[in-house]
JSON list of C-alpha atoms in Angstrom, two decimals:
[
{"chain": "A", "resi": 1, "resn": "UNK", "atom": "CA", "xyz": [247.71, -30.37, 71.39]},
{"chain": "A", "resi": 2, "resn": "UNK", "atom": "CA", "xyz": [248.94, -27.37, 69.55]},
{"chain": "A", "resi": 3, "resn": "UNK", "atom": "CA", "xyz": [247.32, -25.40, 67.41]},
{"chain": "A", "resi": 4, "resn": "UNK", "atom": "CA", "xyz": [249.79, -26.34, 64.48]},
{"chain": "A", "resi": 5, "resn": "UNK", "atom": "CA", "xyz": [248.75, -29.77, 65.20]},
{"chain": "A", "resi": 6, "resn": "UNK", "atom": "CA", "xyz": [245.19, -29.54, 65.38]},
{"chain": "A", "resi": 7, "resn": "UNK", "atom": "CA", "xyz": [245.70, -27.77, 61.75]},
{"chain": "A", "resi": 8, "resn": "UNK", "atom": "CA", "xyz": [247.05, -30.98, 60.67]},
{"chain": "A", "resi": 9, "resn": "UNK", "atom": "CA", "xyz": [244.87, -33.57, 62.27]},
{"chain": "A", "resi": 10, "resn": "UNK", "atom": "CA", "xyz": [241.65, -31.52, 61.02]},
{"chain": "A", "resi": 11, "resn": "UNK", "atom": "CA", "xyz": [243.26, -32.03, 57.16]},
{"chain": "A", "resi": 12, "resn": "UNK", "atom": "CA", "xyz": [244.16, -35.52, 57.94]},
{"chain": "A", "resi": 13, "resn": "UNK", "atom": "CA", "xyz": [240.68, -36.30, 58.87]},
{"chain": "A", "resi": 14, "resn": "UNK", "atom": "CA", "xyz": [239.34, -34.18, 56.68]},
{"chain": "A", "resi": 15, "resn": "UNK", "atom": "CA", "xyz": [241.32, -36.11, 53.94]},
{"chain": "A", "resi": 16, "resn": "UNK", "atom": "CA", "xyz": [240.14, -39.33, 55.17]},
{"chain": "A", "resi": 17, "resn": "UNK", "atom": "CA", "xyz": [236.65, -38.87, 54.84]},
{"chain": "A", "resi": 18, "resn": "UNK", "atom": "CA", "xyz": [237.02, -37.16, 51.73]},
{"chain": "A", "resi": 19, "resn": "UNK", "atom": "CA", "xyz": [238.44, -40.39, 50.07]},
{"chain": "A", "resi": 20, "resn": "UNK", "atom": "CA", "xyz": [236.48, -42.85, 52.18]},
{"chain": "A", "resi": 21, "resn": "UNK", "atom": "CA", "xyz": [233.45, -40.99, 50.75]},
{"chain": "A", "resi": 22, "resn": "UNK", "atom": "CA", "xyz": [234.69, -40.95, 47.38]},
{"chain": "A", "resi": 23, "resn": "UNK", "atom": "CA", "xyz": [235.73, -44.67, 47.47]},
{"chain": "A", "resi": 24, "resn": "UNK", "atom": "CA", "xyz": [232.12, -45.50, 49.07]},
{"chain": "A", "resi": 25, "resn": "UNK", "atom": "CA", "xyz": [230.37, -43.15, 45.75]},
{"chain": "A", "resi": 26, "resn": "UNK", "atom": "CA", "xyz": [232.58, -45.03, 43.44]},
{"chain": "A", "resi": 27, "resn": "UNK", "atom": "CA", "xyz": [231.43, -48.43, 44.78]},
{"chain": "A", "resi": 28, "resn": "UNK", "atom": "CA", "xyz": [228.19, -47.59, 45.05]},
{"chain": "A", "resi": 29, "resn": "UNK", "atom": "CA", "xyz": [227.68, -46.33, 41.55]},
{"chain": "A", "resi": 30, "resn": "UNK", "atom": "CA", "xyz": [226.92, -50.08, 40.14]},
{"chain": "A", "resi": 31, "resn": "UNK", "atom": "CA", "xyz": [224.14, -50.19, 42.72]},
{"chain": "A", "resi": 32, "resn": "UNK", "atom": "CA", "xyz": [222.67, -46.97, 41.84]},
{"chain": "A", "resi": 33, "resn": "UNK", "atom": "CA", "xyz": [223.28, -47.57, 38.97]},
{"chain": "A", "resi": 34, "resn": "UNK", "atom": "CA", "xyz": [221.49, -50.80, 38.71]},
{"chain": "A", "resi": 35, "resn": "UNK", "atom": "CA", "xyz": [218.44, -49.28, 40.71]},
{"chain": "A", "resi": 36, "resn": "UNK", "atom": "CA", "xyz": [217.92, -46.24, 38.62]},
{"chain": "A", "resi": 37, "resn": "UNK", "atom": "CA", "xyz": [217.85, -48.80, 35.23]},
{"chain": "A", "resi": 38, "resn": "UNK", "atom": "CA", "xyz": [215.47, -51.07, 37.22]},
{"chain": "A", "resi": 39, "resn": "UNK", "atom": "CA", "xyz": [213.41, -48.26, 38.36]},
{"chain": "A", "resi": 40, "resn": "UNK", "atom": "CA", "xyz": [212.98, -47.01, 35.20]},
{"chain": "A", "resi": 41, "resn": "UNK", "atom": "CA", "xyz": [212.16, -49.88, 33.37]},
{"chain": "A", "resi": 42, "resn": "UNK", "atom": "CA", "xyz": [209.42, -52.02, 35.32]},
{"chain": "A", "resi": 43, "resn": "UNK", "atom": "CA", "xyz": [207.07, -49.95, 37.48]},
{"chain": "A", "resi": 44, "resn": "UNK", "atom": "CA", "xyz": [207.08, -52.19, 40.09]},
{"chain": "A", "resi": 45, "resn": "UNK", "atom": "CA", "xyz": [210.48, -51.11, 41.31]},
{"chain": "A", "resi": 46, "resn": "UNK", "atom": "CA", "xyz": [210.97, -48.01, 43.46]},
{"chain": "A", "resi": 47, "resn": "UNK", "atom": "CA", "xyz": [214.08, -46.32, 43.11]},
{"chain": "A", "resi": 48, "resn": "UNK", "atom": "CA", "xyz": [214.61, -45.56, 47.17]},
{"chain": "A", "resi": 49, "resn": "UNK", "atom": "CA", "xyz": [213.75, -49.48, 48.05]},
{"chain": "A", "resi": 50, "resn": "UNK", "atom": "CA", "xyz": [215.97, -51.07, 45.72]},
{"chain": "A", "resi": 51, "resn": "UNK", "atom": "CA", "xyz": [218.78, -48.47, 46.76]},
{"chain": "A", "resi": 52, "resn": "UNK", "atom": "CA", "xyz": [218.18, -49.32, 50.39]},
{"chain": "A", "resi": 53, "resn": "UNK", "atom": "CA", "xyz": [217.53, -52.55, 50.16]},
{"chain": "A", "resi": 54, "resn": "UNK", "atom": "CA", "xyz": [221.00, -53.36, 47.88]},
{"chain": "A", "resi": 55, "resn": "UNK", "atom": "CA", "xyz": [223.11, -50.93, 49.67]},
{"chain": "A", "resi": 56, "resn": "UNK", "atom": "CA", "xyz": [222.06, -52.65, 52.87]},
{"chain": "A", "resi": 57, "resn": "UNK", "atom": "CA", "xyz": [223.75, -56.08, 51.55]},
{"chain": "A", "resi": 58, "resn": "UNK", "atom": "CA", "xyz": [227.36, -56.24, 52.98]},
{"chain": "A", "resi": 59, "resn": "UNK", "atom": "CA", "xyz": [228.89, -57.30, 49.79]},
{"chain": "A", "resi": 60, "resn": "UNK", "atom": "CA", "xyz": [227.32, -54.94, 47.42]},
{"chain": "A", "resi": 61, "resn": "UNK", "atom": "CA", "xyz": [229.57, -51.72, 48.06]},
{"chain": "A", "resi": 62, "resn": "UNK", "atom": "CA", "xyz": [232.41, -54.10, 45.82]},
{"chain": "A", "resi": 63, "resn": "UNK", "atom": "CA", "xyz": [229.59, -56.32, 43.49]},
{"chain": "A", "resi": 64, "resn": "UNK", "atom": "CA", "xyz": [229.15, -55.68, 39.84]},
{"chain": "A", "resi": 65, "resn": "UNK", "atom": "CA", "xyz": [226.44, -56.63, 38.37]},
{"chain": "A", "resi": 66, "resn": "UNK", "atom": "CA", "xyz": [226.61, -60.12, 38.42]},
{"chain": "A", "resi": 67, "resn": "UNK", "atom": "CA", "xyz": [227.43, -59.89, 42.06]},
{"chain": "A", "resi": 68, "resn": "UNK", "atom": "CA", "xyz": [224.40, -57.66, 42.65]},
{"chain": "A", "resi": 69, "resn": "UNK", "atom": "CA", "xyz": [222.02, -60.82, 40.69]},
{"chain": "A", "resi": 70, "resn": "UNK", "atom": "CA", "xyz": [223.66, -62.95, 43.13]},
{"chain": "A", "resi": 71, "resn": "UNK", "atom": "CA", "xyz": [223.06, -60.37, 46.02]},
{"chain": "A", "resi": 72, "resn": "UNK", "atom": "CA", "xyz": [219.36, -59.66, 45.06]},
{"chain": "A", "resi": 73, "resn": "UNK", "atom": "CA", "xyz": [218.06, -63.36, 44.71]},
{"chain": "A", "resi": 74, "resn": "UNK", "atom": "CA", "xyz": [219.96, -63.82, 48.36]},
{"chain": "A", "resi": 75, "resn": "UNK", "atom": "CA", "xyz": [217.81, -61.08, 49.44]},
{"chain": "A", "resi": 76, "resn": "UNK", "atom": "CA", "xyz": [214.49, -62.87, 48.55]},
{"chain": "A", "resi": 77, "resn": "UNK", "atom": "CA", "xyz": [215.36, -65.98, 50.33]},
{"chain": "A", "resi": 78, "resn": "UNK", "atom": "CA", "xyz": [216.09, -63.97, 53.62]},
{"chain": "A", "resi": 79, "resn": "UNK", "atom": "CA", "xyz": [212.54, -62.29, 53.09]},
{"chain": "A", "resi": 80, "resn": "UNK", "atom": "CA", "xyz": [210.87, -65.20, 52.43]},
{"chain": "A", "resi": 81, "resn": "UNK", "atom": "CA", "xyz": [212.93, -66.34, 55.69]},
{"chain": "A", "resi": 82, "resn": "UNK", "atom": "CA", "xyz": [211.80, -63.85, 57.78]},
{"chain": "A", "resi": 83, "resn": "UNK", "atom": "CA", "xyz": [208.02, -64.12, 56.69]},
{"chain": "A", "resi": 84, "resn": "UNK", "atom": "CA", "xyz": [207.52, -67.64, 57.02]},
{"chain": "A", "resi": 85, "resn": "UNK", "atom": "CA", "xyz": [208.51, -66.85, 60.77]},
{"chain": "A", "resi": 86, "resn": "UNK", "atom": "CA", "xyz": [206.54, -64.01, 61.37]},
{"chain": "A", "resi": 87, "resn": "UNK", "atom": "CA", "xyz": [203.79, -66.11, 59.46]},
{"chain": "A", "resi": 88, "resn": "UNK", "atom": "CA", "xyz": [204.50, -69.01, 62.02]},
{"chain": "A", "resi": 89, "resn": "UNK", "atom": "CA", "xyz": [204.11, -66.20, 65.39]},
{"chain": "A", "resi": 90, "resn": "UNK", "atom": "CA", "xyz": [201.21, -64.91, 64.09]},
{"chain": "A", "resi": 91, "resn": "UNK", "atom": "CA", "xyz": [199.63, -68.04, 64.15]},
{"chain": "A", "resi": 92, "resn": "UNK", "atom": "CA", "xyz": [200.62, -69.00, 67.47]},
{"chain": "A", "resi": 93, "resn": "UNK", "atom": "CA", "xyz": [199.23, -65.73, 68.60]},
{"chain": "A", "resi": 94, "resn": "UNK", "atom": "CA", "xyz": [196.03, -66.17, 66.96]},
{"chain": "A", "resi": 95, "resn": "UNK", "atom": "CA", "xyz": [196.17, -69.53, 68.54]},
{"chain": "A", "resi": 96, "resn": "UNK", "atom": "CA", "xyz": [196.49, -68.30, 72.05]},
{"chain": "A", "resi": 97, "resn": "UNK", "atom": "CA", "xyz": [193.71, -64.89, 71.72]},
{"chain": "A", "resi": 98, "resn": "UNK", "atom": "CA", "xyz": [190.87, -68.00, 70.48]},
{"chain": "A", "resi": 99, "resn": "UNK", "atom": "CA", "xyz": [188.94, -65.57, 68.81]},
{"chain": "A", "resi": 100, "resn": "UNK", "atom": "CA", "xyz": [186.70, -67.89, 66.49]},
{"chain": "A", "resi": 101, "resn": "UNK", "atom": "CA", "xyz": [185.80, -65.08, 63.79]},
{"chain": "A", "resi": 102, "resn": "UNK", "atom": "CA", "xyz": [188.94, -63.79, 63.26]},
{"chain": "A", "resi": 103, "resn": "UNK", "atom": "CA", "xyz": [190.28, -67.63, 63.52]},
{"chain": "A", "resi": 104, "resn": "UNK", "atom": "CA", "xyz": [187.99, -68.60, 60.66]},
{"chain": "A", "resi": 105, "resn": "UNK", "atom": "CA", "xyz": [188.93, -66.08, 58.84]},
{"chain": "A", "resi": 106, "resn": "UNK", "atom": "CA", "xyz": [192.70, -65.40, 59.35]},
{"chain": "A", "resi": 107, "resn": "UNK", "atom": "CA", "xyz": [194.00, -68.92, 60.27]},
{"chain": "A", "resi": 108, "resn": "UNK", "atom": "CA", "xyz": [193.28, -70.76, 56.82]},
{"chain": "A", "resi": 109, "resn": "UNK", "atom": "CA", "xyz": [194.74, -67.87, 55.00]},
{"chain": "A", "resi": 110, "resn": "UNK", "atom": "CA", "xyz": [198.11, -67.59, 57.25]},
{"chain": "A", "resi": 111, "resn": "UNK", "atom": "CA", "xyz": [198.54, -71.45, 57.08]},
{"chain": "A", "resi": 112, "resn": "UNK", "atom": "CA", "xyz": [197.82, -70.88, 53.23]},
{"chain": "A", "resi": 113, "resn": "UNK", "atom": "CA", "xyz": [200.75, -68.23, 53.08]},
{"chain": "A", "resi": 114, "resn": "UNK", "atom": "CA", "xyz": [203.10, -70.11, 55.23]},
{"chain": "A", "resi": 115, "resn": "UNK", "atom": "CA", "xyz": [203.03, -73.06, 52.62]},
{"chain": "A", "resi": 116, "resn": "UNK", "atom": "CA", "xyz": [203.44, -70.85, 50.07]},
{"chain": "A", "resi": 117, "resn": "UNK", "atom": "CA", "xyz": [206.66, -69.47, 51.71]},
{"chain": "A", "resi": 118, "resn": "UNK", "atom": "CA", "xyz": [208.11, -72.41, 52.09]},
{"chain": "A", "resi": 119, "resn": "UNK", "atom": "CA", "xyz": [207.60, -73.32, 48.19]},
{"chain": "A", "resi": 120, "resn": "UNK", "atom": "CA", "xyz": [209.27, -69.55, 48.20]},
{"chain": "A", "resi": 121, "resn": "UNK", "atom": "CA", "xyz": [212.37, -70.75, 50.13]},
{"chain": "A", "resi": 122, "resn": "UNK", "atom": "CA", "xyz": [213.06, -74.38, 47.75]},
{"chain": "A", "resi": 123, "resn": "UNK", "atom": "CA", "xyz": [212.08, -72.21, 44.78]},
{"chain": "A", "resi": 124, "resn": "UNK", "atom": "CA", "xyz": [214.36, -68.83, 45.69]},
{"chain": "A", "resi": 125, "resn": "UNK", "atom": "CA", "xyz": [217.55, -71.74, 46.76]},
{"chain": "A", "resi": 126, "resn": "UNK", "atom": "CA", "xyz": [216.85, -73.30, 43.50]},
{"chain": "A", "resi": 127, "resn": "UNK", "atom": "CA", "xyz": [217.08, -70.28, 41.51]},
{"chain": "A", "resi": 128, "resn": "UNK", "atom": "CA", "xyz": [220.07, -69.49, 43.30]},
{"chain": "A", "resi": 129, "resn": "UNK", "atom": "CA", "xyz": [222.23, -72.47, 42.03]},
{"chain": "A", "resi": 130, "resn": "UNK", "atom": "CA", "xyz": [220.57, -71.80, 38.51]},
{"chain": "A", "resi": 131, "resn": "UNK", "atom": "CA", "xyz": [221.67, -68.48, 38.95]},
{"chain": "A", "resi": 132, "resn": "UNK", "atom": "CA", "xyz": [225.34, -69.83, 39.79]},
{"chain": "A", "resi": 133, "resn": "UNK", "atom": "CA", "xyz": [225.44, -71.94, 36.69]},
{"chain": "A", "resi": 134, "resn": "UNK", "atom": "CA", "xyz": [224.00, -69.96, 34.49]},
{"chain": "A", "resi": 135, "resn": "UNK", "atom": "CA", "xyz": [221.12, -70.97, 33.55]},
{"chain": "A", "resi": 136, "resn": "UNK", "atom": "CA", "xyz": [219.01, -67.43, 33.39]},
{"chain": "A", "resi": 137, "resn": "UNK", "atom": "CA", "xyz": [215.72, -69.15, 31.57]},
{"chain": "A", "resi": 138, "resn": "UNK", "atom": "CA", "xyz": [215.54, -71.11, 34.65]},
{"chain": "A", "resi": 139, "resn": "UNK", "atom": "CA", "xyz": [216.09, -68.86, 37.23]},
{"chain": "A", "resi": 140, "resn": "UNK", "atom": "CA", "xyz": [213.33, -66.19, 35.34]},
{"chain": "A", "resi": 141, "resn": "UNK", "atom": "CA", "xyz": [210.69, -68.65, 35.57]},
{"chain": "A", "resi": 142, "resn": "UNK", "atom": "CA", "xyz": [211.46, -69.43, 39.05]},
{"chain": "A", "resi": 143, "resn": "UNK", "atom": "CA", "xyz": [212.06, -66.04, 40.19]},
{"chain": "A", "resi": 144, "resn": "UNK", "atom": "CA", "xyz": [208.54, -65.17, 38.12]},
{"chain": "A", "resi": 145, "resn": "UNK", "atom": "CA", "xyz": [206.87, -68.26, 40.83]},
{"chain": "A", "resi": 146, "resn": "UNK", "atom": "CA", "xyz": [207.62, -66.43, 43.18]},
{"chain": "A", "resi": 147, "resn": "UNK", "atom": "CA", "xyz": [205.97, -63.35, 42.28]},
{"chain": "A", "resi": 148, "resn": "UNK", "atom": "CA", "xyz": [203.35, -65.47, 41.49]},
{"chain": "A", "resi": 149, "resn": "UNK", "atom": "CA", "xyz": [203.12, -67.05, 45.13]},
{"chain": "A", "resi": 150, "resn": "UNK", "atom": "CA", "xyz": [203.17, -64.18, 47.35]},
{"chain": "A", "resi": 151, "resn": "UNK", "atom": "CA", "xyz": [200.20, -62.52, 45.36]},
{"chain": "A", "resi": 152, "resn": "UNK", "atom": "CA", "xyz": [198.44, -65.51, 46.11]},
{"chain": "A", "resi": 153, "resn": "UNK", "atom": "CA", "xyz": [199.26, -65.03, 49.36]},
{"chain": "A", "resi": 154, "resn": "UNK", "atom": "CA", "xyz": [198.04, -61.55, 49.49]},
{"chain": "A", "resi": 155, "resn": "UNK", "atom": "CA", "xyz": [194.79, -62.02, 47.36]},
{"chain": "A", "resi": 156, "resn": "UNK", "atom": "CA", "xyz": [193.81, -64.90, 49.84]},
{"chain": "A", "resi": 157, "resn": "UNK", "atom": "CA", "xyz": [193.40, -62.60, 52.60]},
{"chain": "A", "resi": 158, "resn": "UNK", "atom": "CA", "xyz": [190.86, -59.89, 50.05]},
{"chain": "A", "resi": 159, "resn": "UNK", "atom": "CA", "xyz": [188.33, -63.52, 49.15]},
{"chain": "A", "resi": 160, "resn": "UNK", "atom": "CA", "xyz": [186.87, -62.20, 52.30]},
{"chain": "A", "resi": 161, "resn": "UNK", "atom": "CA", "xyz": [184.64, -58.71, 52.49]},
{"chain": "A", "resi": 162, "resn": "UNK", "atom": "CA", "xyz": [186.60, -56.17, 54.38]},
{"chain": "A", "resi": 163, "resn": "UNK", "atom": "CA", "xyz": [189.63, -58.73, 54.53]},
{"chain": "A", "resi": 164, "resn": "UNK", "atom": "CA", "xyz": [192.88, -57.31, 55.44]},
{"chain": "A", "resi": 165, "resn": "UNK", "atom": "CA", "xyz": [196.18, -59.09, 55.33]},
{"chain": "A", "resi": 166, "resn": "UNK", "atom": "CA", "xyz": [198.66, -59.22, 58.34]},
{"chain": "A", "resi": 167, "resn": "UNK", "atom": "CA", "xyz": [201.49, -59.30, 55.42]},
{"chain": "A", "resi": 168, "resn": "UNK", "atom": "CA", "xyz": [200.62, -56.81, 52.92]},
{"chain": "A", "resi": 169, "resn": "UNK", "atom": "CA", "xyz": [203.95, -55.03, 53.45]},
{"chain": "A", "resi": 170, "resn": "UNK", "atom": "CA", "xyz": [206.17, -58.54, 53.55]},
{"chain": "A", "resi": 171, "resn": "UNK", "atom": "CA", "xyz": [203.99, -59.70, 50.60]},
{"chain": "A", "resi": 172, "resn": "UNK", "atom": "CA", "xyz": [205.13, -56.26, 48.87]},
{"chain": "A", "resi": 173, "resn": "UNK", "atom": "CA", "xyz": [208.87, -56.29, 49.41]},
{"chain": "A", "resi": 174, "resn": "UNK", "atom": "CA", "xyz": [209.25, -59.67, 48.48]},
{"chain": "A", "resi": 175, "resn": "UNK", "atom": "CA", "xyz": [207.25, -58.86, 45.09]},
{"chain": "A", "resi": 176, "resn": "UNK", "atom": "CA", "xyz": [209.87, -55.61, 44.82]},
{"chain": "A", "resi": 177, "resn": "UNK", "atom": "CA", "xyz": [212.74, -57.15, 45.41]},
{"chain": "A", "resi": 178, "resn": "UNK", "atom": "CA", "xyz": [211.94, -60.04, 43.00]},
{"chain": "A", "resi": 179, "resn": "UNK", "atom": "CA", "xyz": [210.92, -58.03, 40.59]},
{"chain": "A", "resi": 180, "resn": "UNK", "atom": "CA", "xyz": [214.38, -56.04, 40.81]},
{"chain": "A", "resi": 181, "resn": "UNK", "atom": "CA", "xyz": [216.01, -59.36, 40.79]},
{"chain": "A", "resi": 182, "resn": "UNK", "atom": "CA", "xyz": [214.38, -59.95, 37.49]},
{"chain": "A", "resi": 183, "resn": "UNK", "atom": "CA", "xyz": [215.51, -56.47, 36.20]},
{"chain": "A", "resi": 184, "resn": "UNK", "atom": "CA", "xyz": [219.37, -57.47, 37.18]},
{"chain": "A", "resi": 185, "resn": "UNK", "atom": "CA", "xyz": [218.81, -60.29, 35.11]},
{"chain": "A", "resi": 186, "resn": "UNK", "atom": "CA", "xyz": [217.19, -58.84, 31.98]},
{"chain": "A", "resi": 187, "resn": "UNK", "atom": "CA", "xyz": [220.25, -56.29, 32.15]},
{"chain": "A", "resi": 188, "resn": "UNK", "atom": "CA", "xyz": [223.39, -58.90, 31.60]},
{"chain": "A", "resi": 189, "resn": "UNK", "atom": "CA", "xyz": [225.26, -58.62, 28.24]}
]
């Protein structure tokens, strides 16, 4: 390759990144956007979580805001997902070690949280088709259940003297990210 060539096929690339970056920015704005409003307004939003955990939906580098409602209530159900499973092989774990303190203890409180993310699952799907049709009042008090639930879930596990929950984290996204849902709602026209 030449050297006049290489000249060219450094500005070509150089060009190229400069407008995919620009295009990415530009579609990205409504999310940061969204997430610096959210972050702002209700404590219990942090403004790096919500950006990653938006940006990290496929669809959201195109959504507006409606889009991004849609997006965040999606991302509750796929927490709520992923916990009840983890939920489910931590008990089969704690099946297998037969530890009879920690089985006391722990067991009741998992089983306790795994019911309480499958209420999660109906209640985030539910909220999903409100969400569809429009009806916000229901999809606020559904999404607010939800809060509700998985700080039952977490307060089961501190009942106990020294008690520490296997799900704190899990228990504290899906809290953030519902509560961001909630923001995205409380922000359309």
């Amino acid at each position: 390759m030449s050297c006049n060539y290489t000249h060219r096929f450094i500005a070509l690339a150089s060009s190229l990144f400069v407008a995919l970056y620009l295009n990415s920015t530009v579609a990205n704005d409504v999310v940061a956007r969204t997430c610096e409003i959210s972050a702002a307004k209700d404590p219990n939003v942090h403004l790096d979580f919500c950006l990653r955990s938006l940006a990290a939906a496929p669809a959201s580098d195109m959504a507006d805001l409606y889009e991004l409602g849609a997006i965040s209530i999606e991302l509750i159900g796929r927490n709520a997902t992923s916990t009840r499973r983890y939920i489910e092989r931590l008990l089969k774990k704690n099946k297998k070690k037969k530890n009879p303190s920690l089985d006391s203890y722990v067991r009741p409180r998992l089983s306790d949280c795994r019911e309480l993310y499958s209420d999660v699952k109906a209640t985030v799907r539910d909220a999903a088709a409100d969400y569809a049709s429009k009806r916000y009042e229901e999809v606020n008090v559904k999404l607010s259940s939800v809060m509700d639930a998985v700080t039952t879930c977490e307060d089961g596990f501190k009942e106990m003297d020294g008690g520490v929950s296997p799900l704190t984290k899990r228990n504290d996204d899906a809290f953030e990210l519902t509560a961001i849902a909630l923001c995205i709602l409380n922000m359309r026209p």
